[in-house]
mmCIF file of C-alpha atoms in Angstrom:
data_model
loop_
_atom_site.group_PDB
_atom_site.id
_atom_site.type_symbol
_atom_site.label_atom_id
_atom_site.label_comp_id
_atom_site.label_asym_id
_atom_site.label_seq_id
_atom_site.Cartn_x
_atom_site.Cartn_y
_atom_site.Cartn_z
ATOM 1 C CA UNK A 1 -31.027 0.901 -5.971
ATOM 2 C CA UNK A 2 -29.263 2.450 -2.999
ATOM 3 C CA UNK A 3 -27.761 5.185 -5.189
ATOM 4 C CA UNK A 4 -31.277 6.152 -6.285
ATOM 5 C CA UNK A 5 -32.430 6.684 -2.692
ATOM 6 C CA UNK A 6 -30.208 9.663 -1.997
ATOM 7 C CA UNK A 7 -26.819 10.535 -0.605
ATOM 8 C CA UNK A 8 -24.544 7.900 0.852
ATOM 9 C CA UNK A 9 -22.993 9.065 4.102
ATOM 10 C CA UNK A 10 -19.221 8.965 4.405
ATOM 11 C CA UNK A 11 -19.302 6.307 7.136
ATOM 12 C CA UNK A 12 -21.638 4.124 5.079
ATOM 13 C CA UNK A 13 -19.475 4.395 1.973
ATOM 14 C CA UNK A 14 -16.339 3.544 3.947
ATOM 15 C CA UNK A 15 -18.124 0.460 5.294
ATOM 16 C CA UNK A 16 -19.217 -0.590 1.791
ATOM 17 C CA UNK A 17 -15.731 -0.199 0.341
ATOM 18 C CA UNK A 18 -14.239 -2.093 3.275
ATOM 19 C CA UNK A 19 -16.627 -5.011 2.785
ATOM 20 C CA UNK A 20 -16.055 -5.156 -0.967
ATOM 21 C CA UNK A 21 -12.302 -4.956 -0.475
ATOM 22 C CA UNK A 22 -12.465 -7.839 1.993
ATOM 23 C CA UNK A 23 -14.475 -9.869 -0.519
ATOM 24 C CA UNK A 24 -11.897 -9.196 -3.219
ATOM 25 C CA UNK A 25 -9.084 -10.093 -0.820
ATOM 26 C CA UNK A 26 -10.748 -13.457 -0.209
ATOM 27 C CA UNK A 27 -11.304 -14.076 -3.920
ATOM 28 C CA UNK A 28 -7.758 -13.104 -4.822
ATOM 29 C CA UNK A 29 -6.392 -15.307 -2.035
ATOM 30 C CA UNK A 30 -8.166 -18.155 -3.822
ATOM 31 C CA UNK A 31 -6.584 -17.097 -7.127
ATOM 32 C CA UNK A 32 -9.872 -15.821 -8.568
ATOM 33 C CA UNK A 33 -10.366 -12.474 -10.363
ATOM 34 C CA UNK A 34 -13.932 -11.147 -10.373
ATOM 35 C CA UNK A 35 -13.581 -9.079 -13.609
ATOM 36 C CA UNK A 36 -16.882 -7.193 -13.260
ATOM 37 C CA UNK A 37 -16.657 -5.055 -10.125
ATOM 38 C CA UNK A 38 -19.257 -2.281 -10.406
ATOM 39 C CA UNK A 39 -22.010 -0.721 -8.265
ATOM 40 C CA UNK A 40 -24.755 -3.021 -9.590
ATOM 41 C CA UNK A 41 -22.746 -6.055 -8.442
ATOM 42 C CA UNK A 42 -22.582 -4.806 -4.863
ATOM 43 C CA UNK A 43 -25.610 -6.054 -2.913
ATOM 44 C CA UNK A 44 -26.636 -4.030 0.154
ATOM 45 C CA UNK A 45 -28.976 -5.523 2.746
ATOM 46 C CA UNK A 46 -31.397 -3.750 5.092
ATOM 47 C CA UNK A 47 -28.890 -4.335 7.884
ATOM 48 C CA UNK A 48 -26.220 -2.454 5.920
ATOM 49 C CA UNK A 49 -24.217 -5.520 4.981
ATOM 50 C CA UNK A 50 -22.446 -5.275 1.607
ATOM 51 C CA UNK A 51 -21.850 -8.314 -0.571
ATOM 52 C CA UNK A 52 -19.931 -8.624 -3.844
ATOM 53 C CA UNK A 53 -22.045 -10.747 -6.176
ATOM 54 C CA UNK A 54 -22.111 -12.163 -9.724
ATOM 55 C CA UNK A 55 -18.901 -14.095 -10.252
ATOM 56 C CA UNK A 56 -20.336 -15.314 -13.549
ATOM 57 C CA UNK A 57 -17.335 -14.162 -15.609
ATOM 58 C CA UNK A 58 -14.726 -14.684 -12.905
ATOM 59 C CA UNK A 59 -11.319 -15.831 -14.085
ATOM 60 C CA UNK A 60 -8.887 -18.223 -12.421
ATOM 61 C CA UNK A 61 -5.397 -16.766 -12.119
ATOM 62 C CA UNK A 62 -3.054 -18.621 -14.431
ATOM 63 C CA UNK A 63 -5.906 -20.014 -16.533
ATOM 64 C CA UNK A 64 -5.890 -19.390 -20.271
ATOM 65 C CA UNK A 65 -9.048 -21.276 -21.203
ATOM 66 C CA UNK A 66 -11.856 -18.921 -20.208
ATOM 67 C CA UNK A 67 -11.365 -15.967 -22.538
ATOM 68 C CA UNK A 68 -10.241 -15.878 -26.133
ATOM 69 C CA UNK A 69 -7.382 -13.556 -26.992
ATOM 70 C CA UNK A 70 -8.736 -10.117 -27.862
ATOM 71 C CA UNK A 71 -12.142 -10.780 -26.306
ATOM 72 C CA UNK A 72 -13.151 -8.071 -23.849
ATOM 73 C CA UNK A 73 -15.211 -9.383 -20.929
ATOM 74 C CA UNK A 74 -16.790 -7.116 -18.324
ATOM 75 C CA UNK A 75 -18.576 -3.770 -18.150
ATOM 76 C CA UNK A 76 -16.769 -1.173 -20.273
ATOM 77 C CA UNK A 77 -17.156 1.760 -17.882
ATOM 78 C CA UNK A 78 -15.356 -0.129 -15.108
ATOM 79 C CA UNK A 79 -12.916 -2.300 -17.024
ATOM 80 C CA UNK A 80 -9.170 -2.111 -16.588
ATOM 81 C CA UNK A 81 -7.501 -1.353 -19.947
ATOM 82 C CA UNK A 82 -6.009 -4.852 -20.060
ATOM 83 C CA UNK A 83 -9.525 -6.323 -20.065
ATOM 84 C CA UNK A 84 -10.408 -4.407 -23.207
ATOM 85 C CA UNK A 85 -7.966 -6.674 -25.034
ATOM 86 C CA UNK A 86 -8.976 -9.863 -23.218
ATOM 87 C CA UNK A 87 -5.750 -9.798 -21.229
ATOM 88 C CA UNK A 88 -6.736 -9.929 -17.543
ATOM 89 C CA UNK A 89 -3.309 -10.451 -16.003
ATOM 90 C CA UNK A 90 -3.939 -10.406 -12.259
ATOM 91 C CA UNK A 91 -5.961 -9.100 -9.332
ATOM 92 C CA UNK A 92 -5.089 -5.462 -10.044
ATOM 93 C CA UNK A 93 -7.828 -5.437 -12.689
ATOM 94 C CA UNK A 94 -10.410 -5.783 -9.916
ATOM 95 C CA UNK A 95 -8.811 -3.017 -7.854
ATOM 96 C CA UNK A 96 -8.825 -0.745 -10.905
ATOM 97 C CA UNK A 97 -12.544 -1.420 -11.374
ATOM 98 C CA UNK A 98 -13.256 -0.687 -7.709
ATOM 99 C CA UNK A 99 -11.488 2.649 -8.097
ATOM 100 C CA UNK A 100 -13.624 3.450 -11.149
ATOM 101 C CA UNK A 101 -16.809 3.548 -9.060
ATOM 102 C CA UNK A 102 -17.311 7.229 -9.757
ATOM 103 C CA UNK A 103 -21.010 7.219 -8.849
ATOM 104 C CA UNK A 104 -20.217 6.270 -5.252
ATOM 105 C CA UNK A 105 -17.443 8.845 -5.120
ATOM 106 C CA UNK A 106 -19.817 11.446 -6.512
ATOM 107 C CA UNK A 107 -22.334 10.888 -3.728
ATOM 108 C CA UNK A 108 -19.590 11.291 -1.150
ATOM 109 C CA UNK A 109 -18.341 14.467 -2.843
ATOM 110 C CA UNK A 110 -21.807 15.979 -2.695
ATOM 111 C CA UNK A 111 -22.006 15.209 1.022
ATOM 112 C CA UNK A 112 -18.514 16.595 1.654
ATOM 113 C CA UNK A 113 -19.407 19.798 -0.153
ATOM 114 C CA UNK A 114 -16.063 21.606 -0.011
ATOM 115 C CA UNK A 115 -14.909 21.077 -3.601
ATOM 116 C CA UNK A 116 -12.065 23.585 -3.369
ATOM 117 C CA UNK A 117 -10.369 21.467 -0.680
ATOM 118 C CA UNK A 118 -10.109 18.424 -2.934
ATOM 119 C CA UNK A 119 -7.880 17.374 -5.815
ATOM 120 C CA UNK A 120 -9.837 15.030 -8.057
ATOM 121 C CA UNK A 121 -8.147 13.005 -10.777
ATOM 122 C CA UNK A 122 -9.579 10.445 -13.176
ATOM 123 C CA UNK A 123 -8.596 8.730 -16.416
ATOM 124 C CA UNK A 124 -9.985 8.120 -19.863
ATOM 125 C CA UNK A 125 -9.900 4.536 -21.058
ATOM 126 C CA UNK A 126 -7.315 3.827 -23.744
ATOM 127 C CA UNK A 127 -8.090 0.780 -25.886
ATOM 128 C CA UNK A 128 -5.271 -1.634 -26.524
ATOM 129 C CA UNK A 129 -3.100 -1.396 -29.598
ATOM 130 C CA UNK A 130 -4.702 -4.340 -31.409
ATOM 131 C CA UNK A 131 -8.033 -5.786 -32.391
ATOM 132 C CA UNK A 132 -11.115 -3.617 -32.991
ATOM 133 C CA UNK A 133 -9.773 -0.856 -30.727
ATOM 134 C CA UNK A 134 -6.424 -0.442 -32.482
ATOM 135 C CA UNK A 135 -7.212 3.051 -33.780
ATOM 136 C CA UNK A 136 -7.452 4.511 -30.301
ATOM 137 C CA UNK A 137 -9.886 7.084 -28.965
ATOM 138 C CA UNK A 138 -11.592 9.723 -31.041
ATOM 139 C CA UNK A 139 -12.136 13.309 -29.937
ATOM 140 C CA UNK A 140 -15.837 12.485 -29.613
ATOM 141 C CA UNK A 141 -15.096 9.553 -27.315
ATOM 142 C CA UNK A 142 -12.751 11.619 -25.130
ATOM 143 C CA UNK A 143 -15.278 14.416 -24.709
ATOM 144 C CA UNK A 144 -18.110 11.980 -24.007
ATOM 145 C CA UNK A 145 -15.916 10.135 -21.510
ATOM 146 C CA UNK A 146 -15.003 13.192 -19.464
ATOM 147 C CA UNK A 147 -18.593 14.465 -19.590
ATOM 148 C CA UNK A 148 -19.782 11.118 -18.220
ATOM 149 C CA UNK A 149 -17.122 11.193 -15.494
ATOM 150 C CA UNK A 150 -18.134 14.709 -14.435
ATOM 151 C CA UNK A 151 -21.781 13.664 -14.217
ATOM 152 C CA UNK A 152 -20.942 10.576 -12.153
ATOM 153 C CA UNK A 153 -18.665 12.576 -9.871
ATOM 154 C CA UNK A 154 -21.231 15.402 -9.665
ATOM 155 C CA UNK A 155 -18.602 18.090 -10.262
ATOM 156 C CA UNK A 156 -18.034 20.737 -12.941
ATOM 157 C CA UNK A 157 -14.383 19.897 -13.517
ATOM 158 C CA UNK A 158 -11.604 17.524 -12.483
ATOM 159 C CA UNK A 159 -8.217 18.746 -11.356
ATOM 160 C CA UNK A 160 -6.324 16.178 -13.422
ATOM 161 C CA UNK A 161 -7.435 14.095 -16.401
ATOM 162 C CA UNK A 162 -5.134 11.360 -17.669
ATOM 163 C CA UNK A 163 -4.721 9.137 -20.712
ATOM 164 C CA UNK A 164 -4.240 5.686 -19.221
ATOM 165 C CA UNK A 165 -1.893 4.117 -21.784
ATOM 166 C CA UNK A 166 -0.047 5.139 -24.997
ATOM 167 C CA UNK A 167 -2.206 2.922 -27.199
ATOM 168 C CA UNK A 168 -3.608 3.557 -30.649
ATOM 169 C CA UNK A 169 -3.847 7.120 -31.944
ATOM 170 C CA UNK A 170 -2.777 8.815 -28.740
ATOM 171 C CA UNK A 171 -1.956 11.965 -30.749
ATOM 172 C CA UNK A 172 -5.656 12.321 -31.541
ATOM 173 C CA UNK A 173 -6.522 11.497 -27.951
ATOM 174 C CA UNK A 174 -4.136 14.171 -26.691
ATOM 175 C CA UNK A 175 -5.608 16.822 -29.002
ATOM 176 C CA UNK A 176 -9.025 16.020 -27.523
ATOM 177 C CA UNK A 177 -7.553 16.262 -24.034
ATOM 178 C CA UNK A 178 -6.268 19.742 -24.909
ATOM 179 C CA UNK A 179 -9.820 20.671 -25.936
ATOM 180 C CA UNK A 180 -11.130 19.484 -22.566
ATOM 181 C CA UNK A 181 -8.491 21.609 -20.873
ATOM 182 C CA UNK A 182 -9.404 24.669 -22.949
ATOM 183 C CA UNK A 183 -13.085 24.259 -22.122
ATOM 184 C CA UNK A 184 -12.371 24.157 -18.396
ATOM 185 C CA UNK A 185 -13.457 20.556 -17.921
ATOM 186 C CA UNK A 186 -10.020 19.756 -16.487
ATOM 187 C CA UNK A 187 -7.580 21.998 -14.639
ATOM 188 C CA UNK A 188 -4.629 19.935 -15.887
ATOM 189 C CA UNK A 189 -4.109 17.043 -18.267
ATOM 190 C CA UNK A 190 -1.529 14.298 -18.273
ATOM 191 C CA UNK A 191 -0.613 10.787 -19.299
ATOM 192 C CA UNK A 192 0.179 7.438 -17.738
ATOM 193 C CA UNK A 193 2.703 4.757 -18.611
ATOM 194 C CA UNK A 194 4.465 6.770 -21.333
ATOM 195 C CA UNK A 195 8.060 5.715 -21.951
ATOM 196 C CA UNK A 196 10.572 8.582 -22.394
ATOM 197 C CA UNK A 197 10.638 8.346 -26.201
ATOM 198 C CA UNK A 198 6.858 8.447 -26.515
ATOM 199 C CA UNK A 199 6.589 11.258 -23.993
ATOM 200 C CA UNK A 200 9.138 13.444 -25.793
ATOM 201 C CA UNK A 201 7.514 12.688 -29.149
ATOM 202 C CA UNK A 202 4.107 13.707 -27.803
ATOM 203 C CA UNK A 203 5.493 16.957 -26.402
ATOM 204 C CA UNK A 204 7.369 17.833 -29.602
ATOM 205 C CA UNK A 205 4.273 17.516 -31.766
ATOM 206 C CA UNK A 206 1.642 19.201 -29.604
ATOM 207 C CA UNK A 207 1.001 22.644 -28.163
ATOM 208 C CA UNK A 208 0.615 21.575 -24.540
ATOM 209 C CA UNK A 209 2.913 19.222 -22.639
ATOM 210 C CA UNK A 210 1.447 16.760 -20.121
ATOM 211 C CA UNK A 211 1.484 18.102 -16.583
ATOM 212 C CA UNK A 212 1.983 14.604 -15.178
ATOM 213 C CA UNK A 213 3.241 11.219 -16.310
ATOM 214 C CA UNK A 214 2.009 8.525 -13.945
ATOM 215 C CA UNK A 215 4.322 5.510 -14.171
ATOM 216 C CA UNK A 216 5.254 2.465 -12.137
ATOM 217 C CA UNK A 217 7.932 3.653 -9.701
ATOM 218 C CA UNK A 218 9.201 1.885 -6.583
ATOM 219 C CA UNK A 219 12.495 0.762 -5.013
ATOM 220 C CA UNK A 220 12.761 -2.177 -7.429
ATOM 221 C CA UNK A 221 11.918 -0.111 -10.533
ATOM 222 C CA UNK A 222 13.273 3.350 -9.854
ATOM 223 C CA UNK A 223 12.827 5.196 -13.182
ATOM 224 C CA UNK A 224 15.616 7.716 -12.650
ATOM 225 C CA UNK A 225 16.237 8.180 -16.388
ATOM 226 C CA UNK A 226 12.513 8.674 -16.945
ATOM 227 C CA UNK A 227 12.432 11.269 -14.174
ATOM 228 C CA UNK A 228 15.416 13.135 -15.629
ATOM 229 C CA UNK A 229 13.672 13.370 -19.014
ATOM 230 C CA UNK A 230 10.450 14.569 -17.380
ATOM 231 C CA UNK A 231 12.280 17.182 -15.338
ATOM 232 C CA UNK A 232 13.922 18.571 -18.494
ATOM 233 C CA UNK A 233 10.496 18.796 -20.153
ATOM 234 C CA UNK A 234 8.593 20.225 -17.193
ATOM 235 C CA UNK A 235 6.544 17.082 -16.574
ATOM 236 C CA UNK A 236 5.893 15.883 -13.014
ATOM 237 C CA UNK A 237 6.564 12.207 -12.345
ATOM 238 C CA UNK A 238 3.889 10.433 -10.304
ATOM 239 C CA UNK A 239 4.291 6.923 -8.903
ATOM 240 C CA UNK A 240 1.758 4.165 -9.161
ATOM 241 C CA UNK A 241 2.514 0.934 -7.333
ATOM 242 C CA UNK A 242 4.970 2.573 -4.881
ATOM 243 C CA UNK A 243 5.167 -0.636 -2.834
ATOM 244 C CA UNK A 244 5.746 -2.879 -5.877
ATOM 245 C CA UNK A 245 2.391 -4.524 -5.078
ATOM 246 C CA UNK A 246 4.174 -6.116 -2.102
ATOM 247 C CA UNK A 247 6.266 -8.274 -4.411
ATOM 248 C CA UNK A 248 9.984 -9.071 -4.375
ATOM 249 C CA UNK A 249 9.802 -9.163 -0.582
ATOM 250 C CA UNK A 250 9.612 -5.388 -0.299
ATOM 251 C CA UNK A 251 8.054 -5.331 3.181
ATOM 252 C CA UNK A 252 10.597 -7.813 4.528
ATOM 253 C CA UNK A 253 13.645 -6.481 2.687
ATOM 254 C CA UNK A 254 16.554 -6.444 5.202
ATOM 255 C CA UNK A 255 17.941 -3.052 4.146
ATOM 256 C CA UNK A 256 14.551 -1.373 4.173
ATOM 257 C CA UNK A 257 13.652 -3.001 7.477
ATOM 258 C CA UNK A 258 16.894 -1.805 9.078
ATOM 259 C CA UNK A 259 16.412 1.763 7.860
ATOM 260 C CA UNK A 260 12.798 1.744 9.092
ATOM 261 C CA UNK A 261 13.624 0.281 12.516
ATOM 262 C CA UNK A 262 16.373 2.848 13.115
ATOM 263 C CA UNK A 263 13.813 5.630 12.657
ATOM 264 C CA UNK A 264 10.848 4.043 14.375
ATOM 265 C CA UNK A 265 8.960 3.878 11.102
ATOM 266 C CA UNK A 266 7.473 1.176 8.897
ATOM 267 C CA UNK A 267 8.986 0.013 5.617
ATOM 268 C CA UNK A 268 6.027 1.581 3.800
ATOM 269 C CA UNK A 269 6.735 4.962 5.424
ATOM 270 C CA UNK A 270 10.410 4.776 4.463
ATOM 271 C CA UNK A 271 9.520 3.996 0.838
ATOM 272 C CA UNK A 272 7.064 6.890 0.670
ATOM 273 C CA UNK A 273 9.594 9.243 2.253
ATOM 274 C CA UNK A 274 12.247 8.132 -0.252
ATOM 275 C CA UNK A 275 9.922 8.903 -3.158
ATOM 276 C CA UNK A 276 8.975 12.310 -1.772
ATOM 277 C CA UNK A 277 12.608 13.273 -1.246
ATOM 278 C CA UNK A 278 13.192 12.294 -4.885
ATOM 279 C CA UNK A 279 10.377 14.746 -5.772
ATOM 280 C CA UNK A 280 8.131 11.926 -6.961
ATOM 281 C CA UNK A 281 4.424 12.498 -6.376
ATOM 282 C CA UNK A 282 2.959 9.423 -4.757
ATOM 283 C CA UNK A 283 -0.594 8.452 -3.854
ATOM 284 C CA UNK A 284 -0.637 5.015 -2.194
ATOM 285 C CA UNK A 285 -3.970 3.194 -2.229
ATOM 286 C CA UNK A 286 -5.585 1.728 0.866
ATOM 287 C CA UNK A 287 -9.062 1.338 2.335
ATOM 288 C CA UNK A 288 -7.843 0.632 5.866
ATOM 289 C CA UNK A 289 -7.983 3.678 8.183
ATOM 290 C CA UNK A 290 -4.823 2.654 10.054
ATOM 291 C CA UNK A 291 -2.867 2.330 6.798
ATOM 292 C CA UNK A 292 -4.173 5.669 5.543
ATOM 293 C CA UNK A 293 -2.998 7.332 8.761
ATOM 294 C CA UNK A 294 0.380 5.595 8.551
ATOM 295 C CA UNK A 295 0.897 6.689 4.953
ATOM 296 C CA UNK A 296 0.287 10.315 5.924
ATOM 297 C CA UNK A 297 2.649 10.197 8.896
ATOM 298 C CA UNK A 298 5.850 10.660 6.881
ATOM 299 C CA UNK A 299 6.580 14.360 7.310
ATOM 300 C CA UNK A 300 8.216 14.211 10.740
ATOM 301 C CA UNK A 301 11.462 12.624 9.563
ATOM 302 C CA UNK A 302 13.952 12.709 6.705
ATOM 303 C CA UNK A 303 16.250 10.134 5.162
ATOM 304 C CA UNK A 304 19.918 11.118 5.274
ATOM 305 C CA UNK A 305 22.261 10.706 2.308
ATOM 306 C CA UNK A 306 23.366 7.243 3.421
ATOM 307 C CA UNK A 307 19.781 5.985 3.618
ATOM 308 C CA UNK A 308 18.891 7.549 0.276
ATOM 309 C CA UNK A 309 21.892 5.919 -1.357
ATOM 310 C CA UNK A 310 20.976 2.567 0.172
ATOM 311 C CA UNK A 311 17.512 2.754 -1.330
ATOM 312 C CA UNK A 312 18.872 3.979 -4.649
ATOM 313 C CA UNK A 313 20.995 0.847 -4.812
ATOM 314 C CA UNK A 314 18.188 -1.658 -4.293
ATOM 315 C CA UNK A 315 17.309 -4.131 -7.001
ATOM 316 C CA UNK A 316 16.369 -5.975 -9.090
ATOM 317 C CA UNK A 317 15.315 -3.247 -11.484
ATOM 318 C CA UNK A 318 12.169 -5.045 -12.630
ATOM 319 C CA UNK A 319 8.608 -4.099 -13.420
ATOM 320 C CA UNK A 320 5.626 -5.445 -11.557
ATOM 321 C CA UNK A 321 3.105 -4.260 -14.132
ATOM 322 C CA UNK A 322 2.922 -4.783 -17.869
ATOM 323 C CA UNK A 323 5.282 -3.062 -20.297
ATOM 324 C CA UNK A 324 3.193 -0.721 -22.503
ATOM 325 C CA UNK A 325 5.657 -1.113 -25.363
ATOM 326 C CA UNK A 326 4.907 -4.830 -25.505
ATOM 327 C CA UNK A 327 1.189 -4.166 -25.955
ATOM 328 C CA UNK A 328 1.888 -1.766 -28.818
ATOM 329 C CA UNK A 329 3.732 -4.513 -30.712
ATOM 330 C CA UNK A 330 0.608 -6.664 -30.980
#
């Protein structure tokens, strides 16, 4: 109802997102995934309090009894791709859904007004490689999806439009993406989670190469071979999960902590600086103003060769997220 009453001011939206994020933090701390984060499940009171409601399809982390394999549960427009195949792995599904709240973003964009100062990126959903969605996305679906995103965002184009996963007929999906590019609905198009072999294959058999490949990249999963292949093909690597979701003791790692302390910086700042010096585009997510400021304050120092080599030698070389190749084998 609030979205129907007019523009949401920037301060109000920041407050709403903060409250919802806090609610998700509490749920996740109790090992519960909401699985249906969307605007209609955010209750706003007259006193401007925001509550996350309707845990009716919530899922207990580690439980396998609530959802049958291949059964998608949630609201399609906000679902993480894993949910489309009934495979809600962890709390990141909720964070993905929160980030899909394009209507709220659209109201903020209209208030901000200065479209040319922003870089806006969004993704098209890619169904999993099994079940009823195994044939992937049609041209019609792609075009309808980007049109819906533009309407929700209240803009005429996005700067970057991405395929989320290499599932199903991603050749057909990519041809539709090229159409969106040609019609000016996107300034650039790219992919996410494409392994080197799939990326090269896509490039070899299409007219336009992806501008970006967004893949999991962090000190414990460094993707140097992937980056070398992308560089040869003119594709920009972009990191998701630059902090490894806080796993493997990243923020308390002795080597990272020593490098950070010697420069008067945080471990997070050192990791971001390492990625930038590797020419990896990185966009860390946070809703906390102090963290946002900290993440931006990384351009007043550089890592010397010794520090870069120390980070390059960190391990283990393990994923935090799912392996897209494993989904395609289903």
